[in-house]
Coordinates of C-alpha atoms and ligand atoms in Angstrom, one line a residue:
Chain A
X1141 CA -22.4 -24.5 9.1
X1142 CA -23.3 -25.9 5.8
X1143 CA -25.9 -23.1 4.6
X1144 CA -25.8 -19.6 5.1
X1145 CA -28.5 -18.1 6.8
X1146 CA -29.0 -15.1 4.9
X1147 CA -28.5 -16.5 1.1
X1148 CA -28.2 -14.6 -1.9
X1149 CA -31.5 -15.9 -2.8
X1150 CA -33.1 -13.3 -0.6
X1151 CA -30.9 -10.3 -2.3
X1152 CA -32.8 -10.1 -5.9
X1153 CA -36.2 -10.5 -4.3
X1154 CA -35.5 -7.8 -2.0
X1155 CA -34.8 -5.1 -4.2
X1156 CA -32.2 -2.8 -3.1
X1157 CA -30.4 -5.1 -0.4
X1158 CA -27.3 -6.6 -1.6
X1159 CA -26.2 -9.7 0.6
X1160 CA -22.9 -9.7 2.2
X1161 CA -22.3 -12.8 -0.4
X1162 CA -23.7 -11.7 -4.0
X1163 CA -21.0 -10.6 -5.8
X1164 CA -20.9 -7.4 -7.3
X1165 CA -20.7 -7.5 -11.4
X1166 CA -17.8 -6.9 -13.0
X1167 CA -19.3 -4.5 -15.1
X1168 CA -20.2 -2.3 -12.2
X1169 CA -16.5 -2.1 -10.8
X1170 CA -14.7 -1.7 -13.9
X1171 CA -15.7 2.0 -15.0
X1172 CA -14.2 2.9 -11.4
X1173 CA -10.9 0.9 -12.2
X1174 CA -10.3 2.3 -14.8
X1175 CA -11.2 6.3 -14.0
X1176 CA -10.7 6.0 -10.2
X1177 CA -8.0 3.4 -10.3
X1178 CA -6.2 5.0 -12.7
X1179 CA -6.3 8.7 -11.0
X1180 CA -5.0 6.5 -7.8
X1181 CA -2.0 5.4 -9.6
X1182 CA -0.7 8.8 -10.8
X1183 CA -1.3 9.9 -7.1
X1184 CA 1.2 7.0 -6.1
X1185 CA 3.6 8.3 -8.9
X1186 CA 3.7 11.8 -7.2
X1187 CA 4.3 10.0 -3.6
X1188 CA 6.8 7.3 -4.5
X1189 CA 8.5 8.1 -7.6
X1190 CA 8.4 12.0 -9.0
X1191 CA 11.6 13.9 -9.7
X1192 CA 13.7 10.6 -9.0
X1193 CA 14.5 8.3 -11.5
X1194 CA 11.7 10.6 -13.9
X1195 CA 9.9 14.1 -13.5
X1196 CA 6.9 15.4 -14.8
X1197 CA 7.0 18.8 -13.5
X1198 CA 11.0 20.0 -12.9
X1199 CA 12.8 21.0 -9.6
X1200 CA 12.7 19.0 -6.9
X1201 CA 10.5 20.5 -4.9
X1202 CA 7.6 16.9 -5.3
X1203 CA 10.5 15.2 -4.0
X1204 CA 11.7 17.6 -1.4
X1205 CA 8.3 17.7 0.2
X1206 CA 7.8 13.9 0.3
X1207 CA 10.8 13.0 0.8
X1208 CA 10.5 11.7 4.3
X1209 CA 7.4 9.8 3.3
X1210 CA 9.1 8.3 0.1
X1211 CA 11.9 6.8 2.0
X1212 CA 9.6 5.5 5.4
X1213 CA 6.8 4.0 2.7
X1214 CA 10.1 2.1 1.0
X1215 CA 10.3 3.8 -2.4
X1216 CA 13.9 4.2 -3.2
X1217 CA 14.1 7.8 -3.2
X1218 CA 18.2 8.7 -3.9
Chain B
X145 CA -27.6 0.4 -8.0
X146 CA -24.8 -2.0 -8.0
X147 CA -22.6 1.2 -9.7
X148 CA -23.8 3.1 -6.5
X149 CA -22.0 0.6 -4.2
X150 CA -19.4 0.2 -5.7
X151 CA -19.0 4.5 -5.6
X152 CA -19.8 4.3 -2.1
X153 CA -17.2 1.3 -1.1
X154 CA -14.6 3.7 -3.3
X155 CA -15.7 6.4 -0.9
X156 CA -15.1 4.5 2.4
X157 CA -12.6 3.0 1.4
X158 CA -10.6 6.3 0.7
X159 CA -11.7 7.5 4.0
X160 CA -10.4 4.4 5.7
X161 CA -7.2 5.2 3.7
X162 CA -7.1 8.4 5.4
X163 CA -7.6 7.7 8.8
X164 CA -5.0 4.6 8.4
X165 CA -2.8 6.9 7.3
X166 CA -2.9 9.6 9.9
X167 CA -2.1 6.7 12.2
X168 CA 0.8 5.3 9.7
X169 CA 1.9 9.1 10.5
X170 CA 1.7 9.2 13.7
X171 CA 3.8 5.8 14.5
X172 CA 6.1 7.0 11.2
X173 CA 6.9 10.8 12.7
X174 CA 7.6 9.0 16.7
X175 CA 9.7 6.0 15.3
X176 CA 10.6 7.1 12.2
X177 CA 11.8 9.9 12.2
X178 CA 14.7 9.6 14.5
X179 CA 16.7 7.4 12.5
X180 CA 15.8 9.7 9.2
X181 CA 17.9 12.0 11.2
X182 CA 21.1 10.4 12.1
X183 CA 21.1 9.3 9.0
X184 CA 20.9 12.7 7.4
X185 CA 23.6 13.9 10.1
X186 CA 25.8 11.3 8.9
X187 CA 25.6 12.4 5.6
X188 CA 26.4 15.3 6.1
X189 CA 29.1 14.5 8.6
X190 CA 30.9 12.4 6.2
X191 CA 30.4 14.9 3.1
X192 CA 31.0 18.1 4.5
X193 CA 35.0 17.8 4.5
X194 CA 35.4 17.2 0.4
X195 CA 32.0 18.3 -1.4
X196 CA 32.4 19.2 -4.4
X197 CA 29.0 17.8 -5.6
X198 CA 27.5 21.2 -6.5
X199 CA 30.7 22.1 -9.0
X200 CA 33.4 24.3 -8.3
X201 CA 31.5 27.8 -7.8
X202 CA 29.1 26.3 -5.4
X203 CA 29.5 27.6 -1.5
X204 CA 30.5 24.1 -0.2
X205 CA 29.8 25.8 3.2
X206 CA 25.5 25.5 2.6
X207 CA 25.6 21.9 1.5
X208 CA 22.9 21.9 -1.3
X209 CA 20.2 24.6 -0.5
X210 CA 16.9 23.2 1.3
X211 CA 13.7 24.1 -0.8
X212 CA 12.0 22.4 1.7
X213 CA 13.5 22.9 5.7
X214 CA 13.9 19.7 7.5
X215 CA 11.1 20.8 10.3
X216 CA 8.4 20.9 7.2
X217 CA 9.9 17.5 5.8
X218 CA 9.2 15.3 9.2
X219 CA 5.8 16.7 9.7
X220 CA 3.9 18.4 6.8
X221 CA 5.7 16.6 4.1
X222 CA 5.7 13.1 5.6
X223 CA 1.7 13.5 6.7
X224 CA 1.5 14.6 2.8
X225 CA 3.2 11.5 1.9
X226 CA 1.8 8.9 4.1
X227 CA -1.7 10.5 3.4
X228 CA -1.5 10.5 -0.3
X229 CA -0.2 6.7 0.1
X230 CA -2.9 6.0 2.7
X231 CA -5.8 7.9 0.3
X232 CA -4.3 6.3 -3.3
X233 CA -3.9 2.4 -1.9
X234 CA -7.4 2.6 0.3
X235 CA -9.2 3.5 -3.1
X236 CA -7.2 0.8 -5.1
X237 CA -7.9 -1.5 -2.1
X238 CA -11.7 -1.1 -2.3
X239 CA -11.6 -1.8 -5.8
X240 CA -10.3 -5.7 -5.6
X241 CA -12.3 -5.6 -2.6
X242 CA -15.5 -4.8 -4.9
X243 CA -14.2 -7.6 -6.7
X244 CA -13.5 -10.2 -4.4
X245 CA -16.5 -10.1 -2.7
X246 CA -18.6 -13.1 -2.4
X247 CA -15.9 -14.3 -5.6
X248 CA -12.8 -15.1 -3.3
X249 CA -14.3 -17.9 -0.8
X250 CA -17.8 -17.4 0.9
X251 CA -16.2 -14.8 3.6
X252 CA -19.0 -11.5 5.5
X253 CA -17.0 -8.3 4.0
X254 CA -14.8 -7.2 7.2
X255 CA -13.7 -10.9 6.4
X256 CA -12.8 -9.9 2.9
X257 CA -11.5 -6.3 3.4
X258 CA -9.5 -7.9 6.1
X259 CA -7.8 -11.1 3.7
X260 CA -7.8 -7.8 0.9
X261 CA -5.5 -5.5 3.2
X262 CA -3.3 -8.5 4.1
X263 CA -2.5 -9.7 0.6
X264 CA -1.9 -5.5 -0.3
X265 CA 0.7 -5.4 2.4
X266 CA 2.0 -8.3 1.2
X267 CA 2.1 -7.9 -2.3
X268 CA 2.8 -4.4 -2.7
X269 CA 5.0 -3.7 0.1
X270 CA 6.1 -7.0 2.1
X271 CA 7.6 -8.9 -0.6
X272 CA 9.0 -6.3 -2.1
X273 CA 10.7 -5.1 0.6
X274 CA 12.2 -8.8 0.8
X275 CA 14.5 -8.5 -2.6
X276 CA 15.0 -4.3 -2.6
X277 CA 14.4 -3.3 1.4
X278 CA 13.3 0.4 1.8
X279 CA 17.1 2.4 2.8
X280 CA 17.5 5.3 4.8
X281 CA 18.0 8.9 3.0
X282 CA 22.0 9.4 2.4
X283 CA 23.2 6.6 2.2
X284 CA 23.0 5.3 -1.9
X285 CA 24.6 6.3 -5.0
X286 CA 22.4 9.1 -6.4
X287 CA 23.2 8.0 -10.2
X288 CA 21.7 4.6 -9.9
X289 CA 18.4 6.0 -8.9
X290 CA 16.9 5.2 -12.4
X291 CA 17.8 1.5 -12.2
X292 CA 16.5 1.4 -8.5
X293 CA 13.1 2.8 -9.3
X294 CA 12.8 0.2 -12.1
X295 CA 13.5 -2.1 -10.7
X296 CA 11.6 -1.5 -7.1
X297 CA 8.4 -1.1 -9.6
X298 CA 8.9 -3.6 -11.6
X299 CA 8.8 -5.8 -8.0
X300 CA 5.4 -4.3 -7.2
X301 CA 4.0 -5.4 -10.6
X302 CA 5.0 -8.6 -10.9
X303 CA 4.1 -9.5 -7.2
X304 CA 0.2 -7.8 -7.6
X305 CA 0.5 -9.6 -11.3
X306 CA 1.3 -13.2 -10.0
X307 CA -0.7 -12.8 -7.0
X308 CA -3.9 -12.2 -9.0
X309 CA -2.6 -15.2 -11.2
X310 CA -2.3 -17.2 -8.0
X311 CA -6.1 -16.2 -6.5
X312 CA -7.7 -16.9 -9.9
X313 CA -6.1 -20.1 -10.1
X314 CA -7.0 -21.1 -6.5
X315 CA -10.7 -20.4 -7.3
X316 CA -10.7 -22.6 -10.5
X317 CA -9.2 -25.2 -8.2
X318 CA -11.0 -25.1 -5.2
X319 CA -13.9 -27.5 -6.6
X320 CA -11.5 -30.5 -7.3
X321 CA -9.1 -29.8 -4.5
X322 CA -11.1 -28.1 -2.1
X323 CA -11.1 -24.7 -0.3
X324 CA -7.8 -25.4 2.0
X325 CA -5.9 -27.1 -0.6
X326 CA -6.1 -24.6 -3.3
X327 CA -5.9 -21.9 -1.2
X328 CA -2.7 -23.7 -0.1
X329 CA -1.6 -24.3 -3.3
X330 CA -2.5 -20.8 -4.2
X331 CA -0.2 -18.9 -1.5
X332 CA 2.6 -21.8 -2.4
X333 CA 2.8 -21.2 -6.5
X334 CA 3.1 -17.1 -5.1
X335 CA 6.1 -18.0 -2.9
X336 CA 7.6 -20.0 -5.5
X337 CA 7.3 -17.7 -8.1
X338 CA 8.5 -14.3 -6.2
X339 CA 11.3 -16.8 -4.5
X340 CA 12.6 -17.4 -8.4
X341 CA 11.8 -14.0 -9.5
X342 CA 14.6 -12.7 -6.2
X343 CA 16.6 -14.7 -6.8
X344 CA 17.2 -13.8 -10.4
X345 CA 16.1 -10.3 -10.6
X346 CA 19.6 -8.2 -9.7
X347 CA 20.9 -7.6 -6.5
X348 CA 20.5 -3.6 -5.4
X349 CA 24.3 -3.4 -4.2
X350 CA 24.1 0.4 -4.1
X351 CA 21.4 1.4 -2.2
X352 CA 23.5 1.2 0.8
X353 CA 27.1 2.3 1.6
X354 CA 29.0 -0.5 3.2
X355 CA 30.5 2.0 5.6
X356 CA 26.6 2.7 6.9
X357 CA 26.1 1.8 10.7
X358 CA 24.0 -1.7 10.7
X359 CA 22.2 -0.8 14.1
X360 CA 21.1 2.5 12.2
X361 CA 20.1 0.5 9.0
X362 CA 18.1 -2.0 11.0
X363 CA 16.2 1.1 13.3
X364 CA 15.3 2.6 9.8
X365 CA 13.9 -0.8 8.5
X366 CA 12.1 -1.6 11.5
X367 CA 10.2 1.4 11.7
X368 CA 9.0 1.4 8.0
X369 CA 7.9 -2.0 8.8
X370 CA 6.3 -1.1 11.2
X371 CA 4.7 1.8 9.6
X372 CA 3.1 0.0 6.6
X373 CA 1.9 -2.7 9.2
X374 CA 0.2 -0.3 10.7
X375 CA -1.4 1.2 7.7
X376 CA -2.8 -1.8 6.2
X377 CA -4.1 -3.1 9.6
X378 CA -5.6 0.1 10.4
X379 CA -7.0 -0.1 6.9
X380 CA -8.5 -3.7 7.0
X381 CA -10.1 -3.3 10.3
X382 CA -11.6 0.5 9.4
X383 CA -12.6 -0.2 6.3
X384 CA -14.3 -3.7 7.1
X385 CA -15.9 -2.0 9.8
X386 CA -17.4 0.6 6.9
X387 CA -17.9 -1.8 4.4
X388 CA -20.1 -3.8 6.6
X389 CA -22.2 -1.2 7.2
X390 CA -22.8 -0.8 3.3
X391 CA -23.4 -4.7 2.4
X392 CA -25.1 -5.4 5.2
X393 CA -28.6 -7.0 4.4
X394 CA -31.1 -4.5 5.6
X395 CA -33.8 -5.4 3.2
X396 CA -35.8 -9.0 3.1
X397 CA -37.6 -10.3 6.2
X398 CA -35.4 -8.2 8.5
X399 CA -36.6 -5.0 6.7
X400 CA -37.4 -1.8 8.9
X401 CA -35.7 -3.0 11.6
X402 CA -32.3 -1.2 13.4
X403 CA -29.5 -2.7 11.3
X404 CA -27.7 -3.9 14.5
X405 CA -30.4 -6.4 14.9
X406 CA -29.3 -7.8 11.5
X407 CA -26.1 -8.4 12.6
X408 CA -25.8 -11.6 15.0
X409 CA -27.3 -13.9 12.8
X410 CA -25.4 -14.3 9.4
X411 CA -21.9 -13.4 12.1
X412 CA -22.5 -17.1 12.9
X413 CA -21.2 -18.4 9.8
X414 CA -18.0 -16.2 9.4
X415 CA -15.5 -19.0 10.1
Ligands
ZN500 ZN1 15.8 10.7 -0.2

């Protein structure tokens, strides 16, 4: 109860096994926040928010197509 | 190596997204969809008689013309939406998870990815949804759509922003107060926070007409409820499940060996 039985200890001598418990480092997730995360946001623009209150490309065809999506996910849509 | 895992966790957890989201679809197109529309009927029922929306020369007769036909809207364009949601969220999801892991209490993965899906739903959707509820199509003022979205967004940031205030402060006080009490005090200084922050952001008076049916209002409500539950349930339990399967300790002692053997010893401690 008080000790895990697989400690981190055993990760680093064990080359390429990561225990469940290790944390990863900071540096190694933050490349992929920023690229990844940030490709993930504009993709949530284009769901939730495009040719509503702002458009990047003009029409309304982003927002037609979505549209059942945007209101269901709770974005205010119009 | 470490840059690898996290790469890979990005991967599942986009997949997870995906496959949370065709079941967010599912639930959204059998209960959802229905009250989309009576709501769009009514609309239309209510506007037909005086709209003049599309100026003078319009033909009043075709209501505004449909770049996209209802039929394609339910299915094609709400499996786009939810999907894209399902896809964007899972990756973002798998990124705090990255982060959290082994820093937010001592808990196996699928116990993280699930405590990471339940604080997304309930920062990014739940709360929100508490001060500026999602509304039916047809039923707002179209010209306060600006103020809406801000507004709506603004709600997501600051409850993602004072929920990572809150964990990072319940990790600095966990070694005074210990695990329970900060975590306690953690989720408390969140609900006071976003209880202040509703009650003095402003009130979304248009989003609904006050003639709307209530019963039709509550239907609608319910089932995007009951969509997003689904999503970030789906995604917690999938994406656990894969993440697992990635952290899992398959090297030391236990090396060689069928990774299911691995698995019933550290479960012991996962309370
Ligand atoms: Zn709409």
């Amino acid at each position: 109860m008080a000790e895990s039985i697989v400690p981190p200890a055993v990760s680093s001598s064990a080359g390429s096994a990561i225990s469940p418990l290790t944390p990863l480092p900071l540096r190694a997730v933050l490349p992929w926040a920023v690229f990844v995360g940030t490709l993930m946001l504009v993709l949530l623009y284009f769901v939730g928010a495009e040719q509503g209150a702002t458009s990047v490309f003009s029409g309304a065809g982003v927002h037609e197509w979505v549209h059942d999506g945007r209101h269901l996910l709770g974005f205010p849509c119009h | 190596m470490q840059t690898s895992t996290v790469r890979t966790l990005l991967v599942r957890g986009m997949i997870a997204g995906v496959v949370a989201g065709l079941l967010a679809f599912a639930l959204a197109y059998v209960v959802g969809e229905p009250s989309i529309d009576s709501s769009i009927a009514l609309e239309e029922s209510q506007s037909a008689p005086a709209h003049e929306h599309d100026g003078a020369a319009g033909a009043p007769a075709e209501e505004e013309e449909e770049l996209v036909t209802r039929p394609v809207q339910s299915t094609f364009g709400l499996a786009t939406g939810v999907l894209v949601y399902g896809v964007a969220l899972g990756g973002i999801a798998s990124l705090a998870f990255a982060i959290c892991l082994g820093r937010v209490g001592r808990l196996r993965p699928r116990a993280t990815a699930a405590l990471v899906a339940g604080a997304a739903f309930t920062t990014v959707y739940l709360v929100p949804f508490l001060k500026y509820p999602a509304t039916p199509p047809a039923v707002g003022n179209p010209d306060t759509i600006g103020k809406r979205t801000t507004l709506f967004f603004l709600m997501i940031v600051l409850s993602v922003l004072v929920a990572v205030t809150a964990v990072i402060a319940g990790r600095r006080l966990a070694p005074t107060l210990g695990n329970w009490n900060a975590t306690v005090a953690a989720g408390g200084g969140y609900a006071v926070v976003m209880a202040l922050a509703c009650l003095l952001l402003p009130a979304n008076t248009d989003a609904v007409k006050e003639t709307f049916p209530a019963a039709l209002l509550w239907e609608f409500r319910l089932a995007s409820l009951g969509v997003q539950a689904l999503l970030w349930t789906a995604f917690g339990l999938i994406f656990g499940a894969l993440a697992e399967r990635v952290l899992r300790p398959a090297g030391g002692q236990a090396a060689g060996q069928g990774p299911e053997t691995v698995t019933g010893t550290p479960a012991a401690r996962a309370g």
